CSV table of C-alpha atoms in Angstrom, one decimal:
chain,number,residue,atom,x,y,z
A,27,UNK,CA,-3.1,9.4,38.4
A,28,UNK,CA,-4.8,7.0,36.1
A,29,UNK,CA,-4.7,6.3,32.3
A,30,UNK,CA,-7.4,4.6,30.2
A,31,UNK,CA,-7.1,1.0,29.3
A,32,UNK,CA,-7.5,1.0,25.5
A,33,UNK,CA,-9.2,-2.4,25.6
A,34,UNK,CA,-11.8,-1.9,28.3
A,35,UNK,CA,-11.9,1.9,28.4
A,36,UNK,CA,-11.8,1.8,32.2
A,37,UNK,CA,-9.3,3.8,34.3
A,38,UNK,CA,-6.0,1.9,35.1
A,39,UNK,CA,-3.6,3.1,37.8
A,40,UNK,CA,-0.4,4.6,36.4
A,41,UNK,CA,1.7,2.0,38.2
A,42,UNK,CA,-0.3,-0.9,36.7
A,43,UNK,CA,-0.1,0.8,33.3
A,44,UNK,CA,3.7,1.0,33.5
A,45,UNK,CA,3.8,-2.7,34.4
A,46,UNK,CA,1.6,-3.5,31.4
A,47,UNK,CA,3.7,-1.4,29.1
A,48,UNK,CA,6.9,-3.2,30.3
A,49,UNK,CA,5.2,-6.6,29.6
A,50,UNK,CA,4.1,-5.3,26.2
A,51,UNK,CA,7.6,-4.1,25.3
A,52,UNK,CA,9.1,-7.5,26.4
A,53,UNK,CA,6.4,-9.4,24.5
A,54,UNK,CA,7.2,-7.5,21.3
A,55,UNK,CA,11.0,-7.7,21.8
A,56,UNK,CA,10.6,-11.5,22.1
A,57,UNK,CA,9.1,-11.6,18.6
A,58,UNK,CA,5.7,-12.6,19.9
A,59,UNK,CA,2.6,-11.4,18.0
A,60,UNK,CA,0.2,-8.9,19.6
A,61,UNK,CA,-3.4,-10.0,19.1
A,62,UNK,CA,-6.5,-7.9,18.9
A,63,UNK,CA,-7.8,-8.5,22.4
A,64,UNK,CA,-4.4,-8.0,24.0
A,65,UNK,CA,-3.6,-4.8,26.0
A,66,UNK,CA,-1.5,-2.4,23.9
A,67,UNK,CA,-0.4,1.2,24.3
A,68,UNK,CA,-2.7,3.8,22.8
A,69,UNK,CA,0.2,5.1,20.6
A,70,UNK,CA,0.8,1.5,19.2
A,71,UNK,CA,-2.9,1.2,18.4
A,72,UNK,CA,-3.2,4.7,16.8
A,73,UNK,CA,0.0,4.0,14.7
A,74,UNK,CA,-1.5,0.8,13.4
A,75,UNK,CA,-4.8,2.4,12.6
A,76,UNK,CA,-3.0,5.1,10.7
A,77,UNK,CA,-0.8,2.7,8.8
A,78,UNK,CA,-3.3,0.0,8.0
A,79,UNK,CA,-6.0,2.4,7.0
A,80,UNK,CA,-3.6,4.2,4.7
A,81,UNK,CA,-2.7,0.9,3.2
A,82,UNK,CA,-6.3,-0.1,2.7
A,83,UNK,CA,-7.1,3.3,1.1
A,84,UNK,CA,-4.2,2.8,-1.2
A,85,UNK,CA,-5.5,-0.5,-2.4
A,86,UNK,CA,-8.9,0.9,-3.1
A,87,UNK,CA,-7.7,4.1,-4.8
A,88,UNK,CA,-5.1,2.0,-6.6
A,89,UNK,CA,-7.8,0.3,-8.5
A,90,UNK,CA,-8.6,3.5,-10.4
A,91,UNK,CA,-5.6,4.1,-12.6
A,92,UNK,CA,-5.7,0.5,-13.9
A,93,UNK,CA,-9.5,0.0,-14.0
A,94,UNK,CA,-9.5,2.8,-16.5
A,95,UNK,CA,-7.7,0.4,-18.9
A,96,UNK,CA,-9.9,-2.7,-18.6
A,97,UNK,CA,-12.0,-1.9,-21.6
A,98,UNK,CA,-9.1,-0.6,-23.6
A,99,UNK,CA,-6.5,-3.4,-23.0
A,100,UNK,CA,-5.1,-4.6,-26.3
A,101,UNK,CA,-6.3,-8.2,-26.2
A,102,UNK,CA,-9.0,-10.3,-24.5
A,103,UNK,CA,-6.3,-12.0,-22.4
A,104,UNK,CA,-4.9,-8.7,-21.3
A,105,UNK,CA,-8.4,-7.6,-20.3
A,106,UNK,CA,-9.1,-10.7,-18.3
A,107,UNK,CA,-5.7,-10.5,-16.5
A,108,UNK,CA,-6.2,-6.8,-15.7
A,109,UNK,CA,-9.7,-7.4,-14.4
A,110,UNK,CA,-8.4,-10.1,-12.1
A,111,UNK,CA,-5.7,-7.8,-10.8
A,112,UNK,CA,-8.1,-5.0,-10.1
A,113,UNK,CA,-10.4,-7.4,-8.3
A,114,UNK,CA,-7.4,-8.6,-6.2
A,115,UNK,CA,-6.8,-5.0,-5.2
A,116,UNK,CA,-10.4,-4.6,-4.0
A,117,UNK,CA,-9.9,-7.8,-1.9
A,118,UNK,CA,-6.7,-6.4,-0.4
A,119,UNK,CA,-8.6,-3.3,0.7
A,120,UNK,CA,-11.2,-5.5,2.4
A,121,UNK,CA,-8.6,-7.6,4.2
A,122,UNK,CA,-6.9,-4.5,5.5
A,123,UNK,CA,-10.1,-2.7,6.6
A,124,UNK,CA,-11.0,-5.9,8.5
A,125,UNK,CA,-7.5,-5.8,10.2
A,126,UNK,CA,-8.1,-2.2,11.1
A,127,UNK,CA,-11.5,-3.0,12.6
A,128,UNK,CA,-9.8,-5.3,15.1
A,129,UNK,CA,-8.3,-2.2,16.6
A,130,UNK,CA,-11.7,-0.7,17.5
A,131,UNK,CA,-12.3,1.6,14.5
A,132,UNK,CA,-15.2,1.0,12.1
A,133,UNK,CA,-14.7,0.6,8.4
A,134,UNK,CA,-17.4,3.2,7.8
A,135,UNK,CA,-15.4,5.7,9.8
A,136,UNK,CA,-12.2,5.0,7.8
A,137,UNK,CA,-14.0,5.3,4.5
A,138,UNK,CA,-15.6,8.5,5.5
A,139,UNK,CA,-12.2,9.9,6.3
A,140,UNK,CA,-11.0,8.9,2.8
A,141,UNK,CA,-14.0,10.5,1.1
A,142,UNK,CA,-13.6,13.6,3.1
A,143,UNK,CA,-10.0,14.0,2.0
A,144,UNK,CA,-8.6,13.8,5.6
A,145,UNK,CA,-7.0,10.4,5.2
A,146,UNK,CA,-3.8,9.7,3.3
A,147,UNK,CA,-3.2,7.0,0.7
A,148,UNK,CA,-0.1,6.3,-1.4
A,149,UNK,CA,1.0,9.3,-3.5
A,150,UNK,CA,1.8,7.0,-6.4
A,151,UNK,CA,-1.9,6.7,-7.4
A,152,UNK,CA,-2.2,10.4,-8.1
A,153,UNK,CA,-0.3,10.0,-11.4
A,154,UNK,CA,-2.1,9.5,-14.8
A,155,UNK,CA,-2.0,6.4,-17.0
A,156,UNK,CA,-2.1,7.8,-20.5
A,157,UNK,CA,-0.7,4.7,-22.3
A,158,UNK,CA,-0.9,0.9,-22.0
A,159,UNK,CA,2.8,0.9,-21.0
A,160,UNK,CA,1.7,2.7,-17.8
A,161,UNK,CA,-0.1,-0.5,-16.8
A,162,UNK,CA,3.1,-2.4,-17.3
A,163,UNK,CA,5.1,0.1,-15.3
A,164,UNK,CA,2.6,0.0,-12.4
A,165,UNK,CA,2.8,-3.7,-12.2
A,166,UNK,CA,6.6,-3.9,-12.6
A,167,UNK,CA,7.6,-0.8,-10.5
A,168,UNK,CA,4.7,0.1,-8.2
A,169,UNK,CA,3.7,-3.4,-7.3
A,170,UNK,CA,7.4,-4.3,-7.2
A,171,UNK,CA,8.0,-1.5,-4.7
A,172,UNK,CA,4.9,-2.6,-2.7
A,173,UNK,CA,6.2,-6.2,-2.4
A,174,UNK,CA,9.5,-4.9,-1.2
A,175,UNK,CA,7.8,-3.2,1.7
A,176,UNK,CA,5.0,-5.7,2.3
A,177,UNK,CA,7.1,-8.8,2.6
A,178,UNK,CA,8.7,-7.2,5.7
A,179,UNK,CA,5.2,-6.5,7.0
A,180,UNK,CA,4.5,-10.2,7.1
A,181,UNK,CA,6.6,-10.1,10.2
A,182,UNK,CA,4.8,-7.1,11.7
A,183,UNK,CA,4.3,-7.5,15.5
A,184,UNK,CA,0.5,-7.1,15.1
A,185,UNK,CA,-0.9,-10.5,14.3
A,186,UNK,CA,-4.0,-9.6,12.2
A,187,UNK,CA,-2.0,-7.2,10.0
A,188,UNK,CA,0.8,-9.7,9.5
A,189,UNK,CA,-1.5,-12.5,8.6
A,190,UNK,CA,-3.4,-10.3,6.1
A,191,UNK,CA,-0.1,-9.5,4.4
A,192,UNK,CA,0.8,-13.1,3.7
A,193,UNK,CA,-2.0,-13.5,1.2
A,194,UNK,CA,-1.7,-10.0,-0.2
A,195,UNK,CA,2.0,-10.6,-0.9
A,196,UNK,CA,1.3,-13.8,-2.8
A,197,UNK,CA,-1.2,-12.0,-5.0
A,198,UNK,CA,1.1,-8.9,-5.4
A,199,UNK,CA,3.9,-11.1,-6.7
A,200,UNK,CA,1.5,-12.1,-9.6
A,201,UNK,CA,0.8,-8.5,-10.2
A,202,UNK,CA,4.5,-7.7,-10.5
A,203,UNK,CA,5.1,-10.5,-12.9
A,204,UNK,CA,2.1,-9.3,-15.0
A,205,UNK,CA,3.6,-5.8,-15.2
A,206,UNK,CA,7.0,-7.0,-16.1
A,207,UNK,CA,5.6,-9.3,-18.8
A,208,UNK,CA,3.8,-6.3,-20.4
A,209,UNK,CA,7.1,-4.3,-20.4
A,210,UNK,CA,9.0,-7.2,-21.8
A,211,UNK,CA,6.5,-7.5,-24.7
A,212,UNK,CA,6.7,-3.8,-25.4
A,213,UNK,CA,10.5,-3.7,-25.2
A,214,UNK,CA,10.7,-6.6,-27.7
A,215,UNK,CA,8.1,-4.9,-30.0
A,216,UNK,CA,8.2,-2.1,-32.6
A,217,UNK,CA,10.2,1.1,-32.2
A,218,UNK,CA,7.0,2.9,-31.1
A,219,UNK,CA,6.3,0.2,-28.5
A,220,UNK,CA,9.8,0.4,-27.1
A,221,UNK,CA,9.5,4.2,-26.9
A,222,UNK,CA,6.2,3.8,-25.1
A,223,UNK,CA,7.9,1.5,-22.5
A,224,UNK,CA,10.8,3.9,-22.0
A,225,UNK,CA,8.4,6.8,-21.6
A,226,UNK,CA,6.5,5.0,-18.9
A,227,UNK,CA,9.7,4.1,-17.1
A,228,UNK,CA,10.8,7.8,-17.3
A,229,UNK,CA,7.5,8.9,-15.7
A,230,UNK,CA,7.1,6.2,-13.0
A,231,UNK,CA,10.7,5.7,-11.8
A,232,UNK,CA,11.0,8.6,-9.3
A,233,UNK,CA,7.4,8.3,-8.0
A,234,UNK,CA,8.1,4.6,-7.4
A,235,UNK,CA,11.2,5.4,-5.3
A,236,UNK,CA,9.2,7.9,-3.3
A,237,UNK,CA,6.7,5.2,-2.4
A,238,UNK,CA,9.0,4.1,0.4
A,239,UNK,CA,8.4,7.4,2.2
A,240,UNK,CA,10.7,10.2,3.3
A,241,UNK,CA,14.3,9.6,4.1
A,242,UNK,CA,14.9,8.0,7.5
A,243,UNK,CA,16.3,11.3,8.9
A,244,UNK,CA,13.0,13.1,8.0
A,245,UNK,CA,10.5,10.3,8.8
A,246,UNK,CA,8.3,11.2,11.8
A,247,UNK,CA,7.0,7.7,12.6
A,248,UNK,CA,9.8,5.3,11.6
A,249,UNK,CA,11.9,5.1,14.8
A,250,UNK,CA,8.9,4.2,17.0
A,251,UNK,CA,7.4,1.8,14.5
A,252,UNK,CA,10.8,0.0,14.2
A,253,UNK,CA,11.0,-0.3,18.0
A,254,UNK,CA,7.6,-1.8,18.2
A,255,UNK,CA,8.3,-4.0,15.1
A,256,UNK,CA,5.4,-2.7,13.2
A,257,UNK,CA,7.9,-1.7,10.6
A,258,UNK,CA,10.9,-4.1,10.2
A,259,UNK,CA,13.1,-2.3,7.6
A,260,UNK,CA,13.8,1.4,7.2
A,261,UNK,CA,12.6,3.5,4.3
A,262,UNK,CA,16.1,4.1,3.0
A,263,UNK,CA,17.1,0.4,3.2
A,264,UNK,CA,13.9,-0.6,1.4
A,265,UNK,CA,14.5,2.0,-1.3
A,266,UNK,CA,18.1,0.8,-1.8
A,267,UNK,CA,17.0,-2.8,-2.0
A,268,UNK,CA,14.4,-1.9,-4.6
A,269,UNK,CA,16.9,0.0,-6.8
A,270,UNK,CA,19.4,-2.8,-6.6
A,271,UNK,CA,16.8,-5.3,-7.7
A,272,UNK,CA,15.2,-3.2,-10.4
A,273,UNK,CA,18.1,-1.7,-12.2
A,274,UNK,CA,19.3,-5.2,-13.6
A,275,UNK,CA,15.7,-5.8,-14.7
A,276,UNK,CA,15.6,-2.5,-16.6
A,277,UNK,CA,18.9,-3.5,-18.3
A,278,UNK,CA,17.4,-6.9,-19.3
A,279,UNK,CA,14.5,-5.0,-20.9
A,280,UNK,CA,16.9,-2.8,-22.8
A,281,UNK,CA,15.5,0.3,-21.0
A,282,UNK,CA,17.4,3.2,-19.5
A,283,UNK,CA,16.7,4.3,-15.9
A,284,UNK,CA,16.2,8.0,-16.1
A,285,UNK,CA,18.9,8.9,-13.5
A,286,UNK,CA,22.2,10.4,-14.8
A,287,UNK,CA,23.7,9.8,-11.3
A,288,UNK,CA,22.9,6.1,-11.3
A,289,UNK,CA,26.1,3.9,-11.0
A,290,UNK,CA,27.1,0.7,-9.4
A,291,UNK,CA,29.5,1.0,-6.4
A,292,UNK,CA,31.9,-1.9,-6.9
A,293,UNK,CA,32.9,-1.7,-3.2
A,294,UNK,CA,29.5,-1.9,-1.6
A,295,UNK,CA,27.7,-3.7,-4.4
A,296,UNK,CA,24.9,-1.2,-4.2
A,297,UNK,CA,23.7,1.3,-6.8
A,298,UNK,CA,24.2,4.9,-6.1
A,299,UNK,CA,21.3,7.0,-7.3
A,300,UNK,CA,20.4,10.7,-7.5
A,301,UNK,CA,18.5,12.9,-5.2
A,302,UNK,CA,14.7,12.3,-5.2
A,303,UNK,CA,12.3,15.2,-6.2
A,304,UNK,CA,11.0,15.6,-2.7
A,305,UNK,CA,9.2,18.8,-3.5
A,306,UNK,CA,7.0,16.9,-5.9
A,307,UNK,CA,6.4,14.3,-3.3
A,308,UNK,CA,5.2,16.8,-0.7
A,309,UNK,CA,3.0,18.6,-3.2
A,310,UNK,CA,1.3,15.4,-4.2
A,311,UNK,CA,0.7,14.6,-0.5
A,312,UNK,CA,-0.9,18.1,-0.1
A,313,UNK,CA,-3.4,17.2,-2.8
A,314,UNK,CA,-1.7,19.0,-5.6
A,315,UNK,CA,-0.7,16.0,-7.7
A,316,UNK,CA,-1.8,15.5,-11.3
A,317,UNK,CA,-4.8,13.4,-10.4
A,318,UNK,CA,-5.6,13.9,-6.6
A,319,UNK,CA,-8.9,15.6,-7.2
A,320,UNK,CA,-9.9,13.2,-9.9
A,321,UNK,CA,-9.2,10.2,-7.8
A,322,UNK,CA,-11.3,11.4,-4.8
A,323,UNK,CA,-14.1,12.6,-7.0
A,324,UNK,CA,-14.3,9.1,-8.7
A,325,UNK,CA,-14.3,7.4,-5.3
A,326,UNK,CA,-17.0,9.7,-3.9
A,327,UNK,CA,-19.2,9.0,-7.0
A,328,UNK,CA,-18.7,5.3,-6.7
A,329,UNK,CA,-19.5,5.4,-3.0
A,330,UNK,CA,-22.7,7.3,-3.7
A,331,UNK,CA,-23.8,5.2,-6.6
A,332,UNK,CA,-23.2,2.0,-4.6
A,333,UNK,CA,-25.4,3.1,-1.6
A,334,UNK,CA,-28.3,1.0,-2.8
A,335,UNK,CA,-26.1,-2.1,-2.9
A,336,UNK,CA,-25.0,-1.5,0.7
A,337,UNK,CA,-28.5,-0.9,1.8
A,338,UNK,CA,-29.7,-4.1,0.1
A,339,UNK,CA,-27.0,-6.1,1.7
A,340,UNK,CA,-27.8,-4.8,5.2
A,341,UNK,CA,-31.5,-5.4,4.6
A,342,UNK,CA,-30.8,-9.0,3.5
A,343,UNK,CA,-28.5,-9.5,6.5
A,344,UNK,CA,-31.2,-8.3,8.9
A,345,UNK,CA,-33.7,-10.6,7.2
A,346,UNK,CA,-31.5,-13.6,7.6
A,347,UNK,CA,-30.8,-12.8,11.3
A,348,UNK,CA,-34.6,-12.5,11.9
A,349,UNK,CA,-35.2,-15.9,10.3
A,350,UNK,CA,-32.5,-17.5,12.4
A,351,UNK,CA,-33.9,-15.9,15.6
A,352,UNK,CA,-37.4,-17.3,14.8
A,353,UNK,CA,-36.0,-20.7,14.0
A,354,UNK,CA,-34.2,-20.8,17.3
């Protein structure tokens, strides 16, 4: 019996494959990085493609709720900062698509999956942003939750993904501070501005907690991803860490976390919080969120309208290659 080598796509005897798997497991257990040209189990490769592509899609779709506010931001400074942030998100998507390509999948294939609606992205970006305070809440809560997860990914066992995350985390920390500063300004403003900040917190709190994914007992992929050190911290542990860090920030802002069950456990030092609205989470994942259809429609339109740019870039690249060939 033979199995395919995912690197060379040639048959490998089962005994040799078992030996390779044992060496791979030992390599990962020793905290060594797995690089693009190294042998890896197909399940490891497919798990990474799924996770990295979902992450890349989330960065690209995540531009839409905030990009909607660039022309409506209250000051020129706010416009410039928000524009820089949205531009960063585009760059993050490019880093991540590049990391996924090292696993043998094309960027075009991944983007086609997104546009076809067969690929997932973070459910958080299917919620609307009706007020300026939503931009603050996204930066403070959504980017704060993302950092909580992504810092651990800097130690991911797959080298290209881990290295991409280092730069992404640096930029996301700026995004989180930008959001908190907006919320701080609003919470120190007029009664209407404070109410706007509280309303945004009310609407984004639970979706932000659900960003960490289902509970560990219900997570399909977590156990294997933890074993292979793709994932370093469990969903529930990350969620708890986020709540413990964010509740004091809300108190500093003078805002109330919309959870009547929230309390600090003096024994453990952790905050106890209420049950998450998982039905809502699953409905959004199924495509039934407030903005699922709008987000994909916008991405498809942007892709179609940008076709001429991609064609021009490819034509220019071919022209440059032809010149280099003639020169050599």
